[in-house]
Coordinates of C-alpha atoms in Angstrom, one line a residue:
Chain X
M1 CA -48.7 4.2 -3.7
K2 CA -51.8 6.2 -3.6
S3 CA -53.2 6.6 -0.1
S4 CA -56.8 7.5 0.6
D5 CA -56.7 7.9 4.3
V6 CA -59.0 10.9 4.7
I7 CA -58.7 11.2 8.5
L8 CA -54.9 11.1 8.5
Q9 CA -54.6 13.5 5.5
T10 CA -57.0 16.1 7.1
A11 CA -55.3 15.9 10.5
T12 CA -51.9 16.1 8.9
K13 CA -52.8 19.4 7.2
V14 CA -53.3 21.0 10.6
V15 CA -50.7 19.1 12.6
F16 CA -47.9 19.8 10.1
F17 CA -48.2 23.5 10.8
L18 CA -48.4 22.9 14.6
I19 CA -45.2 20.9 14.5
F20 CA -43.5 23.3 12.3
L21 CA -44.3 26.3 14.5
F22 CA -43.2 24.4 17.5
A23 CA -39.9 23.6 15.7
I24 CA -39.4 27.4 15.2
H25 CA -40.2 28.0 18.8
I26 CA -37.7 25.4 20.0
F27 CA -35.2 26.8 17.5
F28 CA -35.4 30.3 19.0
A29 CA -35.6 29.1 22.6
G30 CA -32.3 27.4 22.1
H31 CA -30.0 30.1 23.3
Y32 CA -30.8 30.2 27.0
T33 CA -33.1 27.2 27.4
P34 CA -33.1 23.6 26.0
G35 CA -33.6 23.7 22.2
G36 CA -31.6 25.0 19.3
G37 CA -30.9 24.3 15.6
F38 CA -30.4 20.6 16.0
V39 CA -33.7 19.8 17.7
G40 CA -35.6 22.3 15.7
G41 CA -34.2 20.7 12.5
L42 CA -35.2 17.3 13.6
L43 CA -38.7 18.5 14.5
T44 CA -39.1 20.1 11.1
A45 CA -37.9 16.9 9.4
S46 CA -40.4 14.9 11.4
A47 CA -43.2 17.2 10.2
I48 CA -42.2 16.6 6.6
V49 CA -42.0 12.9 7.3
L50 CA -45.6 13.1 8.6
L51 CA -46.5 14.7 5.3
L52 CA -44.7 11.9 3.4
L53 CA -46.7 9.3 5.4
A54 CA -50.1 10.9 4.8
F55 CA -49.5 11.8 1.2
D56 CA -47.0 10.3 -1.3
L57 CA -43.5 11.2 -2.3
K58 CA -44.6 13.0 -5.5
T59 CA -47.1 15.3 -3.8
V60 CA -44.7 16.3 -1.1
S61 CA -41.8 17.0 -3.5
R62 CA -44.2 19.2 -5.5
A63 CA -45.4 21.0 -2.4
L64 CA -41.8 21.4 -1.0
P65 CA -39.6 21.6 -4.1
F66 CA -36.3 21.7 -2.2
N67 CA -33.0 20.1 -3.2
Y68 CA -31.9 18.9 0.2
T69 CA -28.3 18.5 -0.8
I70 CA -28.2 22.2 -1.7
M71 CA -29.9 22.9 1.7
I72 CA -27.0 21.1 3.5
A73 CA -24.4 23.1 1.5
I74 CA -26.2 26.4 2.3
G75 CA -26.4 25.4 6.0
L76 CA -22.7 24.5 6.1
L77 CA -21.7 27.8 4.5
L78 CA -24.0 29.8 6.8
A79 CA -22.6 28.1 9.9
L80 CA -19.0 28.4 8.7
G81 CA -19.5 31.9 7.5
T82 CA -20.9 33.1 10.9
A83 CA -18.1 31.4 12.8
S84 CA -15.5 32.8 10.3
A85 CA -16.6 36.4 10.9
S86 CA -14.4 36.1 14.0
I87 CA -11.4 35.9 11.7
L88 CA -12.1 39.4 10.4
F89 CA -12.1 40.8 13.9
D90 CA -9.0 38.8 14.8
V91 CA -10.6 37.2 17.9
P92 CA -10.6 33.4 18.5
F93 CA -12.7 31.4 16.1
F94 CA -16.4 30.9 17.1
T95 CA -16.3 34.0 19.3
H96 CA -19.9 35.3 19.2
A97 CA -21.3 38.8 19.4
Y98 CA -24.6 40.0 20.9
D99 CA -26.3 43.2 21.7
Y100 CA -29.7 44.5 22.8
F101 CA -32.0 46.1 20.3
D102 CA -35.4 47.8 20.5
L103 CA -37.5 46.1 18.0
P104 CA -41.1 47.0 17.1
L105 CA -43.6 44.5 18.5
F106 CA -40.9 42.6 20.4
G107 CA -39.6 45.4 22.6
E108 CA -36.1 45.1 23.9
T109 CA -34.6 41.9 22.4
S110 CA -31.1 40.5 22.6
L111 CA -29.8 39.4 19.2
H112 CA -26.9 37.0 18.9
S113 CA -24.7 36.1 16.0
A114 CA -24.8 32.5 17.4
M115 CA -28.4 32.4 16.1
L116 CA -27.1 32.6 12.5
F117 CA -24.8 29.7 13.2
D118 CA -27.7 27.7 14.6
L119 CA -29.7 28.5 11.5
G120 CA -26.9 26.8 9.5
V121 CA -27.1 23.8 11.8
Y122 CA -30.9 23.8 11.4
L123 CA -30.6 23.7 7.6
V124 CA -27.9 21.0 7.7
V125 CA -30.0 18.8 10.0
V126 CA -33.2 19.2 7.9
G127 CA -31.3 18.6 4.7
A128 CA -29.4 15.5 6.0
T129 CA -32.4 13.9 7.6
M130 CA -34.6 14.4 4.6
N131 CA -31.8 13.1 2.3
I132 CA -31.6 9.9 4.3
I133 CA -35.3 9.4 4.5
L134 CA -35.9 10.1 0.8
T135 CA -33.0 7.8 -0.2
I136 CA -34.5 5.0 1.8
G137 CA -38.1 5.8 0.9
S138 CA -37.6 6.1 -2.9
D139 CA -36.0 2.6 -3.0
D140 CA -39.2 0.7 -3.9
Chain P
M1 CA -3.4 36.3 13.1
T2 CA -5.1 34.5 16.0
N3 CA -6.8 32.0 13.9
L4 CA -4.0 31.1 11.4
L5 CA -3.7 27.5 12.8
L6 CA -7.3 26.8 11.9
F7 CA -6.9 27.7 8.2
P8 CA -5.7 24.2 7.1
I9 CA -9.0 22.8 8.7
L10 CA -11.3 25.6 7.5
I11 CA -10.3 25.9 3.9
P12 CA -11.0 22.2 3.0
I13 CA -14.4 22.2 4.7
L14 CA -15.3 25.5 3.0
T15 CA -14.2 24.1 -0.4
A16 CA -16.2 20.9 0.2
S17 CA -19.3 22.9 1.1
V18 CA -19.0 24.9 -2.1
L19 CA -18.5 21.7 -4.1
L20 CA -21.9 20.4 -2.9
F21 CA -23.7 23.0 -5.1
F22 CA -22.6 21.5 -8.5
P23 CA -21.9 17.8 -8.0
K24 CA -22.4 16.9 -11.7
R25 CA -20.0 19.4 -13.2
I26 CA -16.8 17.5 -13.1
A27 CA -14.4 20.1 -14.6
A28 CA -15.5 22.6 -12.0
Q29 CA -15.3 20.0 -9.2
R30 CA -11.7 19.3 -10.1
A31 CA -10.7 22.9 -10.5
V32 CA -12.2 24.1 -7.2
T33 CA -10.7 21.1 -5.3
V34 CA -7.2 21.8 -6.6
V35 CA -7.6 25.6 -5.8
G36 CA -8.8 24.8 -2.3
L37 CA -5.9 22.4 -1.6
V38 CA -3.3 24.8 -2.9
A39 CA -4.7 27.5 -0.7
S40 CA -4.6 25.2 2.3
I41 CA -1.0 24.3 1.5
I42 CA 0.0 27.9 1.4
A43 CA -1.8 28.5 4.7
A44 CA 0.0 25.5 6.2
L45 CA 3.4 26.8 5.0
F46 CA 2.7 30.2 6.7
L47 CA 1.7 28.3 9.8
L48 CA 4.9 26.2 9.7
R49 CA 6.9 29.4 9.5
T50 CA 5.0 31.0 12.4
V51 CA 5.4 27.8 14.6
M52 CA 9.2 27.7 13.8
T53 CA 9.8 31.3 14.7
D54 CA 7.3 32.0 17.5
G55 CA 6.9 28.5 19.1
V56 CA 3.7 26.5 19.7
Q57 CA 0.5 28.3 18.6
A58 CA -2.7 27.8 20.5
V59 CA -6.2 29.3 20.3
T60 CA -9.2 28.5 22.5
L61 CA -12.4 28.6 20.5
G62 CA -15.1 31.1 21.4
S63 CA -12.8 33.2 23.5
W64 CA -13.4 31.0 26.5
P65 CA -10.5 30.7 29.0
A66 CA -8.2 27.8 28.2
P67 CA -9.2 24.7 30.2
F68 CA -12.9 25.3 29.6
G69 CA -13.1 26.1 25.9
I70 CA -11.9 23.8 23.1
S71 CA -8.2 24.5 22.5
M72 CA -6.6 24.0 19.1
V73 CA -2.9 23.6 19.3
S74 CA -0.3 23.7 16.6
D75 CA 3.2 22.4 17.5
P76 CA 5.9 21.4 15.1
L77 CA 4.7 17.8 15.0
S78 CA 1.1 18.6 14.2
V79 CA 1.9 21.3 11.7
S80 CA 4.3 19.1 9.8
L81 CA 1.7 16.3 9.7
V82 CA -1.0 18.7 8.5
L83 CA 1.3 19.9 5.7
T84 CA 2.2 16.4 4.7
S85 CA -1.5 15.3 4.6
L86 CA -2.3 18.3 2.4
L87 CA 0.5 17.6 -0.1
I88 CA -0.4 13.9 -0.3
T89 CA -4.1 14.7 -0.8
L90 CA -3.2 17.2 -3.6
G91 CA -1.2 14.4 -5.3
V92 CA -3.9 11.9 -5.0
V93 CA -6.6 14.3 -6.3
V94 CA -4.5 14.9 -9.4
Y95 CA -4.0 11.2 -9.7
S96 CA -7.7 10.6 -9.5
F97 CA -8.4 12.7 -12.6
R98 CA -7.3 9.8 -14.8
S99 CA -8.2 6.9 -12.6
I100 CA -11.3 7.3 -10.4
G101 CA -13.9 7.5 -13.2
E102 CA -16.8 9.8 -14.0
G103 CA -19.3 7.8 -12.0
R104 CA -17.6 8.4 -8.7
E105 CA -16.6 12.0 -9.5
K106 CA -20.3 12.8 -10.0
Y107 CA -21.3 11.3 -6.6
F108 CA -19.4 13.6 -4.2
Y109 CA -16.0 12.0 -4.5
Y110 CA -14.1 15.3 -4.1
P111 CA -16.3 16.7 -1.3
A112 CA -15.8 13.4 0.6
I113 CA -12.0 13.7 0.2
L114 CA -12.1 17.3 1.5
F115 CA -14.4 16.4 4.4
M116 CA -12.0 13.6 5.3
L117 CA -9.1 16.0 5.1
T118 CA -10.9 18.3 7.5
G119 CA -11.2 15.5 10.0
I120 CA -7.6 14.5 9.6
N121 CA -6.2 18.0 10.0
G122 CA -8.6 18.6 12.8
S123 CA -7.4 15.5 14.6
F124 CA -3.8 16.5 14.2
T125 CA -4.5 20.0 15.5
T126 CA -7.0 19.7 18.3
G127 CA -5.9 20.0 21.9
D128 CA -9.1 18.6 23.4
I129 CA -9.7 14.9 23.7
F130 CA -13.4 15.0 23.2
N131 CA -12.9 17.3 20.1
L132 CA -10.4 14.6 19.0
F133 CA -13.3 12.1 19.1
V134 CA -15.5 14.5 17.0
F135 CA -12.8 15.0 14.3
F136 CA -12.3 11.2 14.3
E137 CA -16.0 10.9 13.5
V138 CA -15.7 13.5 10.8
L139 CA -12.9 11.7 9.0
L140 CA -14.6 8.3 9.6
L141 CA -17.9 9.4 8.1
A142 CA -16.2 10.7 5.0
S143 CA -14.2 7.5 4.8
Y144 CA -17.4 5.4 5.0
L145 CA -18.5 7.2 1.9
L146 CA -15.2 6.8 0.1
I147 CA -14.9 3.1 0.9
V148 CA -18.5 2.3 -0.4
L149 CA -18.6 4.8 -3.3
G150 CA -19.0 2.8 -6.5
G151 CA -21.0 0.0 -4.8
E152 CA -19.0 -3.0 -6.1
K153 CA -19.8 -6.2 -4.4
R154 CA -16.5 -6.4 -2.7
Q155 CA -16.7 -2.8 -1.5
L156 CA -20.1 -3.4 0.1
R157 CA -18.9 -6.5 1.9
E158 CA -15.7 -4.9 3.2
S159 CA -17.5 -1.6 4.1
I160 CA -19.8 -3.5 6.5
K161 CA -16.7 -4.9 8.3
Y162 CA -15.1 -1.5 8.3
I163 CA -18.1 0.4 9.7
L164 CA -18.7 -2.3 12.4
V165 CA -15.1 -2.2 13.6
N166 CA -15.1 1.6 13.7
V167 CA -18.4 2.0 15.4
V168 CA -17.3 -0.4 18.1
S169 CA -14.0 1.4 18.6
S170 CA -15.8 4.8 18.6
A171 CA -18.1 3.5 21.4
F172 CA -15.0 2.4 23.4
F173 CA -13.4 5.8 22.7
V174 CA -16.4 7.7 24.2
T175 CA -16.6 5.4 27.1
T176 CA -12.9 5.9 27.8
V177 CA -13.2 9.6 27.5
A178 CA -16.1 9.5 30.0
M179 CA -14.0 7.5 32.4
L180 CA -11.1 9.9 32.0
Y181 CA -13.4 12.8 32.7
S182 CA -14.9 11.3 35.8
V183 CA -11.4 10.8 37.2
V184 CA -9.6 13.9 36.1
G185 CA -12.5 16.3 35.5
S186 CA -11.1 17.9 32.4
L187 CA -11.1 17.3 28.6
N188 CA -8.4 19.7 27.7
M189 CA -5.3 17.6 26.9
A190 CA -2.9 20.0 28.4
D191 CA -5.0 20.4 31.5
I192 CA -5.4 16.6 31.8
A193 CA -1.6 16.2 31.5
E194 CA -1.1 18.7 34.3
K195 CA -3.7 17.1 36.6
V196 CA -2.3 13.6 36.0
T197 CA 1.1 14.9 37.0
E198 CA -0.4 16.5 40.2
I199 CA -2.4 13.5 41.4
G200 CA 0.0 10.9 40.2
Q201 CA -0.8 8.2 37.6
S202 CA -2.7 5.8 39.8
G203 CA -4.0 2.3 38.7
I204 CA -7.3 3.6 37.2
L205 CA -5.4 6.1 35.1
T206 CA -3.1 3.5 33.8
V207 CA -6.1 1.4 32.8
I208 CA -7.5 4.4 31.0
A209 CA -4.2 4.9 29.2
V210 CA -4.2 1.3 28.1
M211 CA -7.8 1.6 26.9
L212 CA -6.8 4.7 24.9
I213 CA -3.9 2.8 23.3
L214 CA -6.2 0.0 22.3
V215 CA -8.9 2.4 20.9
F216 CA -6.3 4.3 18.8
G217 CA -4.6 1.0 18.1
L218 CA -7.7 -0.3 16.4
K219 CA -7.7 2.7 14.1
G220 CA -3.9 2.7 13.7
A221 CA -3.8 -1.1 13.1
I222 CA -1.4 -2.4 15.8
F223 CA -1.2 -6.1 16.7
P224 CA -3.6 -7.8 17.3
L225 CA -6.2 -5.2 16.2
Y226 CA -5.2 -4.9 12.5
F227 CA -7.3 -7.9 11.4
W228 CA -9.8 -5.7 9.6
L229 CA -7.3 -3.6 7.7
P230 CA -6.0 -5.7 4.8
G231 CA -9.4 -6.7 3.6
S232 CA -11.1 -3.3 4.0
Y233 CA -8.3 -1.2 2.4
A234 CA -8.0 -3.5 -0.6
A235 CA -11.7 -3.0 -1.5
P236 CA -11.9 0.6 -2.7
P237 CA -10.1 1.9 -5.9
V238 CA -6.4 2.7 -5.8
P239 CA -6.6 6.5 -5.2
V240 CA -8.9 6.0 -2.1
L241 CA -6.5 3.2 -1.0
A242 CA -3.6 5.6 -1.3
L243 CA -5.4 8.2 0.9
F244 CA -6.4 5.6 3.5
G245 CA -3.1 3.9 3.6
A246 CA -1.1 7.1 3.8
L247 CA -3.3 9.1 6.2
L248 CA -5.9 7.2 8.2
T249 CA -3.7 4.8 10.2
K250 CA -1.3 7.7 10.9
V251 CA -4.1 9.6 12.7
G252 CA -4.4 6.6 15.1
V253 CA -0.6 6.5 15.5
Y254 CA -0.5 10.3 16.2
A255 CA -3.2 9.9 18.8
I256 CA -1.2 7.1 20.5
I257 CA 1.9 9.3 20.4
R258 CA 0.0 12.1 22.2
T259 CA -1.5 9.6 24.7
V260 CA 1.8 8.1 25.8
T261 CA 4.0 11.3 25.7
L262 CA 1.6 14.0 26.8
L263 CA -1.2 12.5 28.8
F264 CA 0.2 9.4 30.5
P265 CA 4.0 9.5 30.5
H266 CA 4.4 8.6 34.2
D267 CA 4.3 4.8 34.2
P268 CA 6.7 3.8 31.4
G269 CA 7.4 0.5 33.1
F270 CA 3.9 -0.6 32.2
T271 CA 2.3 1.5 29.4
H272 CA 5.5 2.0 27.3
E273 CA 6.6 -1.6 27.9
L274 CA 3.2 -2.8 26.7
L275 CA 3.4 -0.5 23.7
M276 CA 6.8 -1.7 22.8
I277 CA 5.8 -5.4 22.9
L278 CA 2.7 -4.7 20.8
A279 CA 4.9 -2.7 18.4
I280 CA 7.4 -5.5 17.9
L281 CA 4.6 -8.0 17.5
T282 CA 3.0 -5.7 14.9
V283 CA 6.3 -5.5 13.0
I284 CA 6.6 -9.3 13.0
A285 CA 3.0 -9.9 12.0
G286 CA 3.3 -7.3 9.2
C287 CA 6.5 -8.9 7.9
I288 CA 4.8 -12.3 7.7
G289 CA 1.9 -10.8 5.8
A290 CA 4.1 -8.8 3.4
L291 CA 5.9 -12.0 2.4
A292 CA 2.9 -14.2 2.3
Y293 CA 1.0 -12.6 -0.6
Y294 CA 1.4 -12.4 -4.3
D295 CA -1.0 -9.5 -4.5
L296 CA 0.4 -6.1 -5.1
K297 CA -2.1 -4.3 -2.9
Q298 CA -1.8 -6.8 0.0
I299 CA 2.0 -6.6 0.0
V300 CA 2.0 -2.8 0.3
I301 CA -0.9 -2.9 2.8
Y302 CA 1.1 -5.2 5.1
N303 CA 4.0 -2.7 4.8
I304 CA 1.7 -0.1 6.4
I305 CA 1.3 -2.4 9.4
I306 CA 5.1 -2.9 9.6
A307 CA 5.6 0.9 9.6
V308 CA 3.1 1.5 12.3
G309 CA 5.0 -1.0 14.5
V310 CA 8.3 0.7 13.7
I311 CA 7.0 4.2 14.6
L312 CA 5.4 3.1 17.8
F313 CA 8.5 1.2 18.8
G314 CA 10.4 4.4 18.4
V315 CA 7.9 6.2 20.6
A316 CA 8.0 3.6 23.3
Q317 CA 11.7 4.3 23.9
M318 CA 10.8 7.7 25.3
N319 CA 14.2 9.2 24.7
M320 CA 15.1 12.0 22.3
A321 CA 16.6 9.7 19.7
G322 CA 13.6 7.4 19.7
L323 CA 11.1 10.2 19.5
E324 CA 12.9 12.1 16.9
G325 CA 13.2 9.0 14.8
A326 CA 9.5 8.2 15.2
V327 CA 8.6 11.7 14.0
F328 CA 11.0 11.4 11.0
Y329 CA 9.7 8.0 10.2
L330 CA 6.1 8.9 10.5
I331 CA 6.2 11.6 7.9
H332 CA 8.5 9.6 5.7
D333 CA 6.0 6.7 5.8
M334 CA 3.0 8.9 4.9
L335 CA 4.8 10.2 1.8
I336 CA 6.3 6.9 0.7
K337 CA 3.1 4.9 1.2
A338 CA 1.2 7.4 -0.9
G339 CA 3.9 7.1 -3.6
L340 CA 3.9 3.3 -3.5
F341 CA 0.1 3.0 -3.7
M342 CA 0.0 5.4 -6.6
L343 CA 2.7 3.4 -8.4
I344 CA 0.9 0.0 -7.9
G345 CA -2.2 1.8 -9.3
V346 CA -0.2 2.5 -12.5
I347 CA 1.0 -1.1 -12.7
I348 CA -2.6 -2.3 -12.2
A349 CA -3.9 0.0 -14.9
I350 CA -1.3 -1.4 -17.3
T351 CA -1.6 -5.1 -16.5
G352 CA -5.3 -5.2 -15.5
T353 CA -4.5 -7.4 -12.5
S354 CA -3.0 -7.1 -9.1
N355 CA -1.7 -10.6 -9.1
L356 CA 2.1 -10.7 -9.3
R357 CA 2.1 -14.1 -11.0
E358 CA 0.3 -12.7 -14.0
M359 CA 2.7 -10.0 -14.9
G360 CA 6.3 -9.6 -16.0
G361 CA 8.7 -7.8 -18.2
L362 CA 7.3 -4.4 -17.9
M363 CA 10.8 -3.0 -17.8
K364 CA 11.1 -3.0 -21.5
T365 CA 8.0 -1.1 -22.3
Y366 CA 7.6 1.1 -19.2
P367 CA 11.2 1.9 -18.0
G368 CA 10.1 5.2 -16.3
L369 CA 7.7 3.3 -14.1
A370 CA 10.3 0.7 -13.3
W371 CA 13.0 3.1 -12.1
T372 CA 10.5 5.2 -10.1
W373 CA 9.3 2.0 -8.4
L374 CA 12.9 1.0 -7.6
V375 CA 13.6 4.4 -6.0
A376 CA 10.4 4.2 -4.0
A377 CA 11.3 0.7 -2.9
F378 CA 14.7 1.7 -1.7
G379 CA 13.3 4.7 0.1
L380 CA 10.8 2.5 1.9
A381 CA 13.5 0.0 3.0
G382 CA 15.7 3.0 4.1
I383 CA 18.7 2.8 1.9
P384 CA 20.7 6.0 2.4
P385 CA 20.4 8.8 1.4
L386 CA 16.7 8.1 0.7
S387 CA 13.9 9.0 3.1
G388 CA 13.5 5.9 5.3
F389 CA 17.1 5.8 6.4
F390 CA 17.5 8.5 9.0
G391 CA 14.3 7.9 10.9
K392 CA 15.1 4.2 11.3
L393 CA 18.7 5.0 12.3
L394 CA 17.5 7.3 15.1
I395 CA 14.8 4.7 16.2
V396 CA 17.4 2.0 16.5
Q397 CA 19.9 4.4 18.2
G398 CA 17.1 5.2 20.7
A399 CA 16.5 1.5 21.3
F400 CA 20.1 0.8 22.0
E401 CA 20.3 3.8 24.3
A402 CA 17.3 2.5 26.2
D403 CA 18.9 -1.0 26.4
N404 CA 16.3 -2.6 24.2
L405 CA 18.9 -4.5 22.1
W406 CA 16.6 -7.2 20.8
G407 CA 13.9 -4.8 19.8
G408 CA 16.4 -2.7 17.9
I409 CA 17.7 -5.8 16.1
I410 CA 14.2 -6.9 15.2
I411 CA 13.5 -3.5 13.7
L412 CA 16.8 -3.7 11.7
A413 CA 15.9 -7.2 10.5
S414 CA 12.5 -6.1 9.5
S415 CA 14.1 -3.6 7.1
L416 CA 15.5 -6.5 5.1
I417 CA 12.1 -8.1 4.9
V418 CA 10.5 -4.8 3.8
L419 CA 13.2 -4.5 1.1
L420 CA 12.6 -8.1 0.0
S421 CA 8.8 -7.7 -0.2
V422 CA 9.0 -4.7 -2.5
I423 CA 11.9 -5.9 -4.5
R424 CA 9.9 -9.1 -5.1
I425 CA 7.3 -6.9 -6.8
F426 CA 10.1 -5.3 -8.9
I427 CA 11.5 -8.7 -9.9
H428 CA 8.1 -10.3 -10.8
A429 CA 6.5 -7.3 -12.5
F430 CA 9.4 -5.7 -14.3
W431 CA 11.9 -8.4 -15.0
G432 CA 11.4 -11.7 -16.7
E433 CA 9.5 -12.6 -19.8
P434 CA 7.0 -9.9 -20.9
M435 CA 3.5 -11.2 -20.4
P436 CA 0.6 -10.1 -22.6
V437 CA -0.9 -7.0 -20.9
K438 CA -4.2 -5.2 -21.2
G439 CA -2.2 -2.0 -21.8
T440 CA -3.5 1.6 -21.4
S441 CA -3.5 4.8 -23.4
A442 CA -0.4 7.0 -23.2
G443 CA -2.6 9.8 -21.8
I444 CA -3.8 7.8 -18.9
Y445 CA -0.3 6.4 -18.3
R446 CA 1.1 9.9 -18.1
G447 CA -1.7 11.2 -16.0
L448 CA -1.2 8.5 -13.5
L449 CA 2.6 8.4 -13.5
I450 CA 3.3 12.1 -13.2
P451 CA 1.6 12.6 -9.8
A452 CA 3.2 9.3 -8.6
V453 CA 6.6 10.5 -9.7
L454 CA 6.1 13.8 -8.0
V455 CA 5.2 12.2 -4.7
T456 CA 8.2 9.9 -5.0
A457 CA 10.4 12.8 -5.8
L458 CA 9.1 14.5 -2.6
T459 CA 10.3 11.5 -0.6
V460 CA 13.7 11.7 -2.2
F461 CA 13.9 15.4 -1.2
Y462 CA 12.8 14.5 2.2
G463 CA 15.6 12.0 2.5
V464 CA 18.3 14.2 0.9
G465 CA 17.1 17.3 2.8
T466 CA 17.3 15.5 6.2
E467 CA 19.9 18.0 7.5
W468 CA 17.7 20.9 6.5
L469 CA 14.6 19.3 8.2
R470 CA 16.5 18.3 11.4
P471 CA 15.7 21.5 13.4
L472 CA 11.9 21.0 12.8
M473 CA 12.0 17.4 13.8
W474 CA 14.2 18.2 16.8
D475 CA 11.6 20.7 18.0
A476 CA 8.8 18.3 17.5
A477 CA 10.6 15.6 19.4
E478 CA 11.6 18.0 22.2
I479 CA 7.9 18.8 22.8
L480 CA 7.1 15.1 23.0
H481 CA 9.9 14.6 25.4
Q482 CA 9.1 17.6 27.6
P483 CA 5.3 18.1 27.5
S484 CA 5.6 21.1 29.8
I485 CA 6.3 23.2 26.7
Y486 CA 3.0 22.1 25.2
I487 CA 1.1 22.6 28.4
D488 CA 2.5 26.1 29.0
A489 CA 1.6 27.2 25.5
V490 CA -2.0 26.1 26.0
L491 CA -2.7 27.1 29.6
K492 CA -0.6 30.3 30.0
E493 CA -2.8 32.6 27.8

C-alpha cells in the first residue's frame, strides 16, 4: 500500500524524534520516579508504529533494519547477565550496585547497575512489541 | 554459593536466549539445548546434595530482608521435582530429534521448551505466591507456543480452548492473591503461613484456600475442572504431549500441595475433606475415561487424571504416610507418564494411527517395544518392585491410618482399572493378528525407542531403589507435615 498523506508524513518525521527522545527520558527517569525500561520500550515501539502508519512496511524496514527477534535475545542476555553478576560476588541474585561519579557535563551522577538490567527490559519490550505488530501487519 | 538454588532456573533461560540467535541452524539448536540441559542437571544434582546435607536452602532476591523481597526456597520436595523435570525434558528433547520434524525445529521449538522449563522449575522453587503466578505465566506462554506450533487445524481449535481456560484461571489466580494480600498483608509464602497461624484461619481465609485449590485444580486437572485437558493435550505432536502430560499438571498439583500443607493447614475438616472428595471423584472420572476410549493418546491422558486424584488423595490425609506416599507417587508419575507417552509415540510412528482397533500383532516385529511397554504398564499400575508400588502403598496406609477406609479401597480398586486400561493397549496393539502397518525406518525407530527405554529404565531404578530414596522422600514429607521447618529456613536469615 503506497500512502501519499503529505501532512501525516511530514508531521511524523518530527514527532517520531519527539516520542523517541521522550522515551529515552522516561527510561532514565525510571529509577526514582515513574518510568523505566518497560514504559520506555512501549513508547519507542509506538514511535515506530507511527512510522509504519505514515509510511509503509518496506520503507520502515529499510530505515530501521533490525531483526527484532535478535533484539529480544540481546535484551534477555543483557538483563540476565546484569542480574547474574551478583553470582560472581556471591550475594543474592538481583542485588544491584551503585555509586556516585563526577561526570563531565552532568556533574555528580549516581550510576546504577540496575540501569543495564532495565536496558535489557527495554530491548525485550521493543523487540516483542515490534515482532507482534509486524506479524499482524505483514499478513495481508 | 548463595545462588546455587537458582541455577536450574537460570541455565535453561540463558540457553533459550542464546538459541534465539540462530533459529534456522538445527544441528546447533540441538547441541546447545542438550548441553544446557546437562549443565542444569549437574547443577540440580549439586543442589540436591546441598539440600540433603545442609537442610532447606533459601535466598531472597536483591538482598532485601526476607518477607519483603522475593524468596526462592529449595527444600527436598522442590529440588527432587526440579531434577525430575530436567531429566524428563532431556529425554523428550532427544526423542524430538527423530519425531518433531524440521519445520517445528526451525520455529523456536527448543527455546520454547527451555522457556517452559524455566517456568516449571521456577514454580517449584519460588517461595512467594505472586512470583508463583509470574512463573505460571512464563510456563503457560511457552506452552501456548508449543501447543499451536505447526498450525494444524486441530491444534488451532484446541489451543483456543486451552488459552481461554488458562487466561480465565490466571485471572482468578491474581484475584485470589489480591484477596489474600488484603487479608494477610504479605505475599511471602512462609510469612503468610506464619501470619495465618497467628490470626487463626477464619472464614474468609478458608474461602481463599478453596479458591486457590480451584485455581490450581484447573491447571492440575482435578474433578470437575479437567474438561479441557483430554482435548487440548491430544492436539500437539507426541513429544509436546509427553512434556505437557508429565510436567504441566504436576505444577498445579505441587501448588495445591503447598497451599494445603504450608499456607492453610488449620481447617482440615473443611479444606482437606473437600480436597479428598474431589480427589476421589477425579480418580473415578479418570477411570471411566481410561476405559471408554480406543485411542492410545486418550487412554494415557485419562491416566494422568487418575494419578492427579491419587496424589491429592494422599495429600488430603495429612499424616506422614499419606504425604510421603504422595511425594513418592508424584515423582513416579512424572517419570512413568513421560515414558508411556514416548512409547505410544513409537507405536503411532509405526502404525500411523492412534486407534487401537486398527493395530495388532506388533509383538512379532517389534519385541523390544512390546516388552518395554509391558514394564512401563506394570510400573504405572504399581506391581512391585516397580515404581508405582511403594507410593501407592504409603498413600493407602495413610488413608487407613486416617480412618478413610472407603477412600483407600477406591484408590486400590483404581489400580486394577489402570492396569486394565494399559494392558488393553498391550493386548490390542501387540497380540493378535498382525495388521498391515505403515512401518518406519530402522533409524527413526531406534531414535525414538532409545530415549523411551531410558526413561522407562529410570522408572525401574526409581522403583528398585526405593530404599535408597527413602531418606529424601521422608525429609520432603516431614517438611510438608511440619511447615515450621520451611518457615524458619526462609524467615530466620
